[in-house]
Amino acid sequence: MRCTHCGANIPDDQLICPVCGAEVQIVPDYNPLEDVLAREVKGSVAGATRQIQADVVRRQNVSQNQQNRNRQNQRSNPNSTRVLSQAELDKVREERREQLRRQRAQRQRQKTDAKRYQDARQSTENLRRTSTESRRLQQIKKQEAARKKRQKLLTVFFLLILLVGVGIYIGYQNSYTGMIKKGNAALQNSNYTSAENYFNRAIIKDKSKAEAYTGLANIYVAQDDLDSAESVYLNALETQPSNVNLYKAAVKFYEKTEQPNKISDLLQDCEDKNVLSAMNDYVSSAPEFSLKEGTYDEVQQVTLTSATGGTIYYTTDGSDPTESSTEYKEAVLLQSEGDTEIRAIAVNKKGIPSAVSSAKYSIEFPLVDAPAVSPSTGQYSTATQITITVPDGYTAYYTMDGSTPTASSEKYTDPIDMPENSQTTFSAILVNDKNGKATEATTRNYITTY
């Protein structure tokens, strides 16, 4: 068959023109032979049913002659029209029938192919829909399975959280922190026995932490028993001399109870460098004395210094110094004979007083021998003067009636005339101008005869 658009031949098994690509329209082609055959069949039927007459035969002969001419003309001119013979008509009819059969077969094939294509397309669509539905159902199943799995996981997770929470709660209640919290709550309610029990349990769990010791000390503080509170820290430090936290807790206790003077006593006994470094702000070194303790025979000066600096206060009467005592600004002068004890403290920048340091000194000025008196004991017949040798730093005193002289006796200034025609007992002493001590007395007996 031919394409209605471009006229190209189209194979019977194709529905699309291979040249222009136009779709084949399956419409029966018009054939003028069909009209001729229809008329011939109609004329044949009519002729068979009517009576043959002479003129009909004549016309038939004429027609036969005409047909012969037509055949001749047909041979010479194939495009000319002629009347077909019965055999030719049958042949045309048979060819037409064959053409119609082929066309019907082709249409049937086309329908079959179209049906197959439609079925295949529908099958593909159904398969796609089935696959899509299957995937959707599978996805839904997966989502449902995932949802159930999430629910299970969430349930397990929440159960684990609950169990962990319960475990943590129980663990916390029995932990060091839990014991401290319970102890403080009991202490706040003045339930001292329970508080002490909780704090002791906390110490058993961890003796290195200071909170439990502070709790125990607070129990005693609440009952105005500062000595017992202090002993809590001191006893703990005996077994843990390097525990910085315990030292800090003890220092806070002394500050809270207004006992800063005990801080230095506490740190003075510490030998751990790490502790002293951590508590450096609270360390206040006791003053040191430039003069060693002992006895001296002349006036002395004593200088006071502190390794940690601060302000130094001191006393010389043997009492413990405070911040109200004499502030050290210059060397302490020891100019009085006798015993003197200097006691001093140093107060650092945080106001922490040091331990008290002390030193004892004794000043004993040396004494000369009994004064030299001249002339010596004897009898004198001419006027004579009595002389006393007085060294520097001394004053001489004398009597002429035999009594022992004192600082209230006659003061010697110049040589003394020996009494005439008499018997005189002359005694003299020397008194130290610095300490008032008197020497032994020197006695002379004089007899004058002039």
C-alpha atoms as one frame of an Amber mdcrd trajectory, in Angstrom:
protein
   0.000   0.000   0.000   1.030   3.602  -0.536   1.417   6.496   1.897  -1.396
   9.018   1.524   1.037  11.820   2.316   4.152  11.199   0.257   3.074   8.288
  -1.980   5.871   5.984  -0.849   5.326   2.202  -0.726   4.557   0.915   2.776
   5.162  -2.777   3.536   2.110  -4.728   4.574   3.457  -5.480   8.028   4.083
  -1.792   8.898   1.684   0.907  10.031   4.062   3.870   9.683   5.531   5.303
   6.460   9.296   4.639   6.417   9.857   7.864   4.400   7.726  10.613   6.027
   6.787   8.769   9.196   3.017   9.338   8.703   0.638   6.829  10.315  -1.234
   4.529   7.941  -5.010   5.074   7.788  -6.654   1.727   7.095  -9.572   2.805
   4.852 -10.782   0.659   1.930  -9.443   2.078  -1.338 -11.953   3.068  -3.981
 -11.803   0.891  -7.054 -13.953   1.700 -10.154 -13.961  -1.990 -11.036 -16.196
  -2.615  -8.087 -18.866  -0.389  -9.676 -18.397  -2.166 -12.986 -18.676  -5.550
 -11.332 -21.719  -4.438  -9.439 -23.371  -3.285 -12.645 -22.350  -6.446 -14.496
 -23.667  -8.655 -11.744 -26.855  -6.667 -11.689 -27.189  -6.854 -15.491 -26.427
 -10.551 -15.474 -29.108 -11.241 -12.928 -31.588  -9.100 -14.819 -30.704 -10.741
 -18.087 -31.092 -14.161 -16.630 -34.597 -13.424 -15.447 -36.066 -11.827 -18.574
 -36.980 -13.325 -21.919 -34.438 -13.122 -24.613 -35.707 -11.315 -27.691 -34.336
 -10.851 -31.112 -33.318  -7.336 -30.604 -31.635  -8.406 -27.460 -29.665 -10.980
 -29.301 -28.791  -8.404 -31.874 -27.701  -6.028 -29.240 -25.797  -8.831 -27.661
 -23.977  -9.447 -30.818 -23.336  -5.782 -31.187 -22.213  -5.765 -27.613 -20.018
  -8.723 -28.288 -18.484  -7.002 -31.251 -18.094  -3.901 -29.151 -16.380  -5.941
 -26.513 -14.027  -7.364 -29.054 -13.206  -3.872 -30.188 -12.799  -2.848 -26.645
 -10.384  -5.696 -26.058  -8.490  -4.628 -29.126  -8.463  -1.075 -27.949  -7.494
  -2.297 -24.504  -4.504  -4.017 -25.923  -3.507  -0.965 -27.860  -4.538   1.420
 -25.067  -4.466  -0.078 -21.612  -6.051   3.027 -20.108  -9.127   2.804 -22.241
 -12.393   1.440 -20.771 -13.875  -1.803 -22.056 -16.411  -4.373 -21.029 -14.911
  -7.389 -19.234 -15.680 -10.931 -20.101 -17.129 -13.274 -17.576 -13.810 -14.955
 -17.033 -12.063 -11.621 -16.663 -14.830 -10.470 -14.386 -14.394 -13.582 -12.273
 -10.693 -13.062 -12.236 -11.109  -9.430 -11.193 -13.574 -10.455  -8.587 -11.179
 -13.124  -7.317  -8.307 -10.626  -7.247 -10.519  -8.182  -5.450 -11.579 -10.786
  -2.973  -7.923 -11.737  -2.505  -7.052  -8.077  -1.983  -9.893  -7.706   0.480
  -8.716 -10.857   2.304  -5.197  -9.472   2.460  -6.524  -6.116   3.678  -8.700
  -7.857   6.266  -5.758 -10.041   7.251  -3.563  -6.967   7.450  -6.181  -5.139
   9.493  -6.520  -8.204  11.634  -2.743  -8.335  12.096  -2.729  -4.622  12.840
  -5.549  -5.117  15.337  -3.709  -8.107  16.750  -0.473  -6.142  16.930  -2.310
  -3.188  18.418  -4.019  -5.514  20.843  -0.694  -7.133  21.689   0.874  -3.688
  22.035  -2.029  -2.550  24.163  -1.881  -5.754  26.177   1.874  -5.425  26.550
   1.485  -1.788  27.490  -1.297  -2.651  29.884   0.775  -5.525  31.216   3.733
  -3.207  31.600   1.518  -0.633  33.252  -0.007  -3.288  35.464   3.454  -4.616
  36.212   4.614  -1.098  36.934   1.567  -0.475  39.065   2.041  -3.840  40.723
   5.731  -3.105  41.231   4.916   0.371  42.509   2.217  -1.000  44.750   4.572
  -3.741  45.863   7.282  -1.225  46.552   4.758   0.989  48.330   3.515  -1.928
  50.370   7.089  -2.993  51.020   7.947   0.572  51.990   4.916   0.690  54.264
   5.973  -2.621  55.790   9.495  -1.306  56.236   8.165   1.909  57.753   5.872
  -0.061  60.015   8.729  -2.357  60.980  10.968   0.665  61.552   8.233   2.313
  63.608   7.804  -0.800  65.709  11.565  -1.072  66.046  11.748   2.580  67.118
   8.967   1.978  69.601  10.830  -1.008  70.985  14.072   0.924  71.090  12.352
   3.877  72.751  10.729   1.535  75.241  14.060  -0.121  75.967  15.723   3.297
  76.079  13.190   4.677  78.528  13.464   1.537  80.634  17.230   1.881  80.635
  16.913   5.564  81.553  14.512   4.630  84.313  16.823   1.907  85.578  19.850
   4.171  85.300  17.939   6.956  87.017  16.896   4.630  89.819  20.446   3.331
  90.037  21.842   6.842  90.081  19.316   7.901  92.696  20.075   4.919  94.880
  23.802   5.354  94.265  23.565   9.062  94.987  21.657   8.486  98.189  24.448
   6.182  99.360  27.290   8.159  97.817  29.625  10.565  99.571  27.669  13.539
  98.244  24.378  11.951  99.297  25.671  11.380 102.810  26.867  14.983 103.034
  23.502  16.284 101.838  21.614  14.149 104.327  24.005  15.143 107.102  23.572
  18.864 106.400  19.800  18.439 106.306  19.858  16.674 109.679  22.193  19.344
 111.079  19.857  22.084 109.887  17.041  20.365 111.771  19.280  20.113 114.871
  19.237  16.325 114.615  22.872  16.076 115.673  22.983  12.304 116.163  21.752
  11.553 112.627  23.980  14.265 111.208  27.028  12.788 112.921  26.133   9.327
 111.616  25.839  10.567 108.017  29.106  12.517 108.204  30.961   9.536 109.667
  29.604   7.327 106.879  30.843   9.864 104.339  34.312   9.786 105.916  34.343
   6.004 105.589  33.575   6.363 101.871  36.273   8.979 101.274  38.405  10.247
 104.128  40.418  12.597 101.903  37.544  15.018 101.288  37.018  17.848 103.746
  33.216  18.294 103.592  32.475  15.523 106.083  34.990  16.896 108.618  33.499
  20.351 108.213  30.061  18.854 108.849  31.254  17.180 112.048  32.916  20.385
 113.210  29.705  22.338 112.508  27.815  19.965 114.777  30.067  21.023 117.668
  30.006  24.676 116.630  26.218  24.572 116.752  26.571  23.380 120.373  29.225
  26.030 121.228  31.907  23.405 121.674  34.771  24.980 119.730  37.436  22.789
 121.281  35.754  19.603 120.027  35.208  21.213 116.642  38.898  22.081 116.439
  39.891  18.559 117.435  37.999  17.185 114.417  40.448  18.897 112.075  43.547
  18.333 114.206  42.874  14.602 114.557  42.292  14.264 110.827  45.508  16.162
 110.021  47.523  13.845 112.234  46.800  10.999 109.800  46.693  13.176 106.670
  49.471  15.774 107.080  49.622  16.440 103.329  45.878  16.965 102.742  45.604
  20.513 101.400  41.791  20.480 101.503  41.816  19.609 105.190  44.167  22.507
 105.936  41.937  24.874 103.979  38.874  23.658 105.866  40.643  24.111 109.207
  41.742  27.643 108.275  38.165  28.543 107.292  37.011  27.168 110.636  39.444
  29.429 112.508  38.378  32.427 110.440  34.696  31.688 110.952  35.150  31.301
 114.709  37.409  34.397 114.902  40.523  32.525 115.981  43.053  33.820 113.429
  45.941  33.478 115.870  45.597  29.684 115.690  46.097  29.622 111.939  49.806
  30.299 112.284  50.131  27.676 114.999  48.499  25.183 112.633  50.721  26.028
 109.665  53.842  26.323 111.789  53.695  22.607 112.485  53.229  21.756 108.793
  56.283  20.455 106.950  54.661  19.715 103.594  55.844  22.178 100.924  52.735
  21.669  98.783  50.483  22.588 101.675  52.534  25.651 102.578  52.549  26.735
  98.942  48.766  26.330  98.672  48.253  28.214 101.963  50.879  30.851 101.223
  48.478  33.769 101.798  47.830  32.538 105.320  51.442  31.883 106.271  52.813
  34.459 108.686  56.335  33.792 109.942  57.122  34.562 113.565  59.647  37.394
 114.116  63.307  36.565 114.450  65.725  38.317 116.882  69.066  39.656 115.811
  70.547  39.129 119.321  70.876  35.690 120.823  69.455  35.094 124.255  71.947
  35.476 127.097  73.608  37.753 129.636  75.360  40.915 128.539  77.489  43.396
 130.540  76.589  46.453 128.530  73.689  48.120 126.757  72.315  46.084 123.775
  70.064  46.635 120.727  67.697  43.939 119.358  66.395  43.996 115.755  63.201
  42.111 114.829  62.420  40.752 111.323  59.795  38.431 109.741  60.414  36.276
 106.647  56.871  36.880 105.349  56.853  40.583 106.085  53.886  42.308 107.644
  53.704  44.428 110.773  55.545  43.394 113.957  54.198  44.045 117.462  56.141
  43.321 120.693  56.154  43.518 124.480  59.028  43.613 127.030  57.064  42.677
 130.135  56.642  38.997 129.320  52.984  39.280 128.168  51.751  37.962 124.790
  51.678  40.717 122.176  48.587  41.655 120.152  47.864  44.240 117.495  47.344
  46.649 120.358  50.896  46.206 121.607  53.876  48.383 120.695  54.486  48.415
 116.959  58.044  47.674 116.043  59.631  50.554 114.137  63.240  50.606 115.397
  65.638  48.404 117.324  64.697  47.626 120.913  67.262  49.160 123.335  68.264
  47.107 126.412  69.859  49.709 128.687  68.606  48.727 132.112  70.436  46.183
 134.160  68.420  43.105 134.879  66.324  40.511 132.987  64.173  41.407 129.980
  61.945  39.112 127.885  60.927  40.346 124.434  57.818  38.644 122.927  56.751
  39.507 119.358  54.289  38.599 116.572  54.080  39.485 112.863  50.689  40.195
 111.214  50.586  39.560 107.440  48.489  41.324 104.773  45.474  39.090 105.389
  45.554  40.040 109.068  46.798  36.631 110.175  49.043  36.931 113.235  52.071
  34.695 113.470  52.986  32.485 116.350  54.605  34.308 119.277  58.383  34.292
 119.339  60.355  35.327 122.428  63.868  35.887 123.690  65.234  36.543 127.191
  68.149  38.843 127.885  70.049  39.729 131.081  72.129  42.892 131.467  74.710
  42.900 134.285  77.004  45.829 134.248  80.497  44.955 135.653  81.604  46.373
 139.091  85.067  47.743 139.926  86.784  46.712 143.073  86.352  48.621 146.331
  87.587  52.192 145.950  91.201  53.039 146.494  91.533  55.334 149.534  94.788
  57.025 150.556  96.644  57.449 152.796  96.543  54.069 154.342  95.582  53.374
 157.963  98.047  54.918 160.439  99.032  57.689 162.853  99.746  61.088 161.426
 101.407  64.054 163.188 101.030  66.602 160.457  97.954  67.785 158.563  96.978
  65.257 155.925  94.183  64.947 153.280  92.193  61.782 152.433  91.814  61.009
 148.723  89.399  58.513 146.922  90.157  57.323 143.406  86.886  57.474 141.413
  86.808  55.731 137.968  84.598  56.969 135.155  80.940  56.023 135.500  81.050
  55.890 139.264  80.402  58.236 142.186  82.110  57.908 145.555  80.338  58.235
 148.912  81.961  58.171 152.405  81.452  58.312 156.168  83.849  59.266 159.029
  81.979  57.769 161.971  82.656  54.113 161.197  79.271  53.455 159.566  78.930
  51.831 156.126  78.346  54.504 153.473  75.435  54.406 150.963  74.308  56.534
 148.043  72.728  58.788 150.689  76.040  59.381 152.468  78.385  62.282 151.896
  79.323  62.520 148.252  83.034  62.675 147.544  84.014  65.580 145.324  87.435
  66.753 146.556  90.159  65.527 148.933  89.026  65.539 152.606  91.084  67.019
 155.535  91.916  64.470 158.163  90.513  65.645 161.600  93.119  67.008 164.078
  94.029  65.222 167.354  91.419  62.563 166.832  90.843  58.916 166.024  88.743
  58.548 162.840  87.327  55.503 161.014  86.884  56.503 157.343  84.752  54.311
 154.972  84.106  54.872 151.249  82.168  53.154 148.435  81.707  53.576 144.689
  78.245  53.557 143.124  77.737  52.700 139.408  76.108  55.655 137.730  74.144
  53.357 135.334  72.690  50.723 137.565  73.195  52.221 141.031  75.079  49.272
 142.302  77.617  49.954 145.023  80.993  48.385 145.503  82.369  46.987 148.686
  83.407  49.604 151.247  87.041  50.528 151.842  87.794  51.375 155.497  90.722
  53.325 156.887  91.597  54.144 160.529  93.397  57.395 161.181  95.002  58.801
 164.403  96.197  62.396 164.299  98.432  64.051 166.929  98.784  67.500 165.570
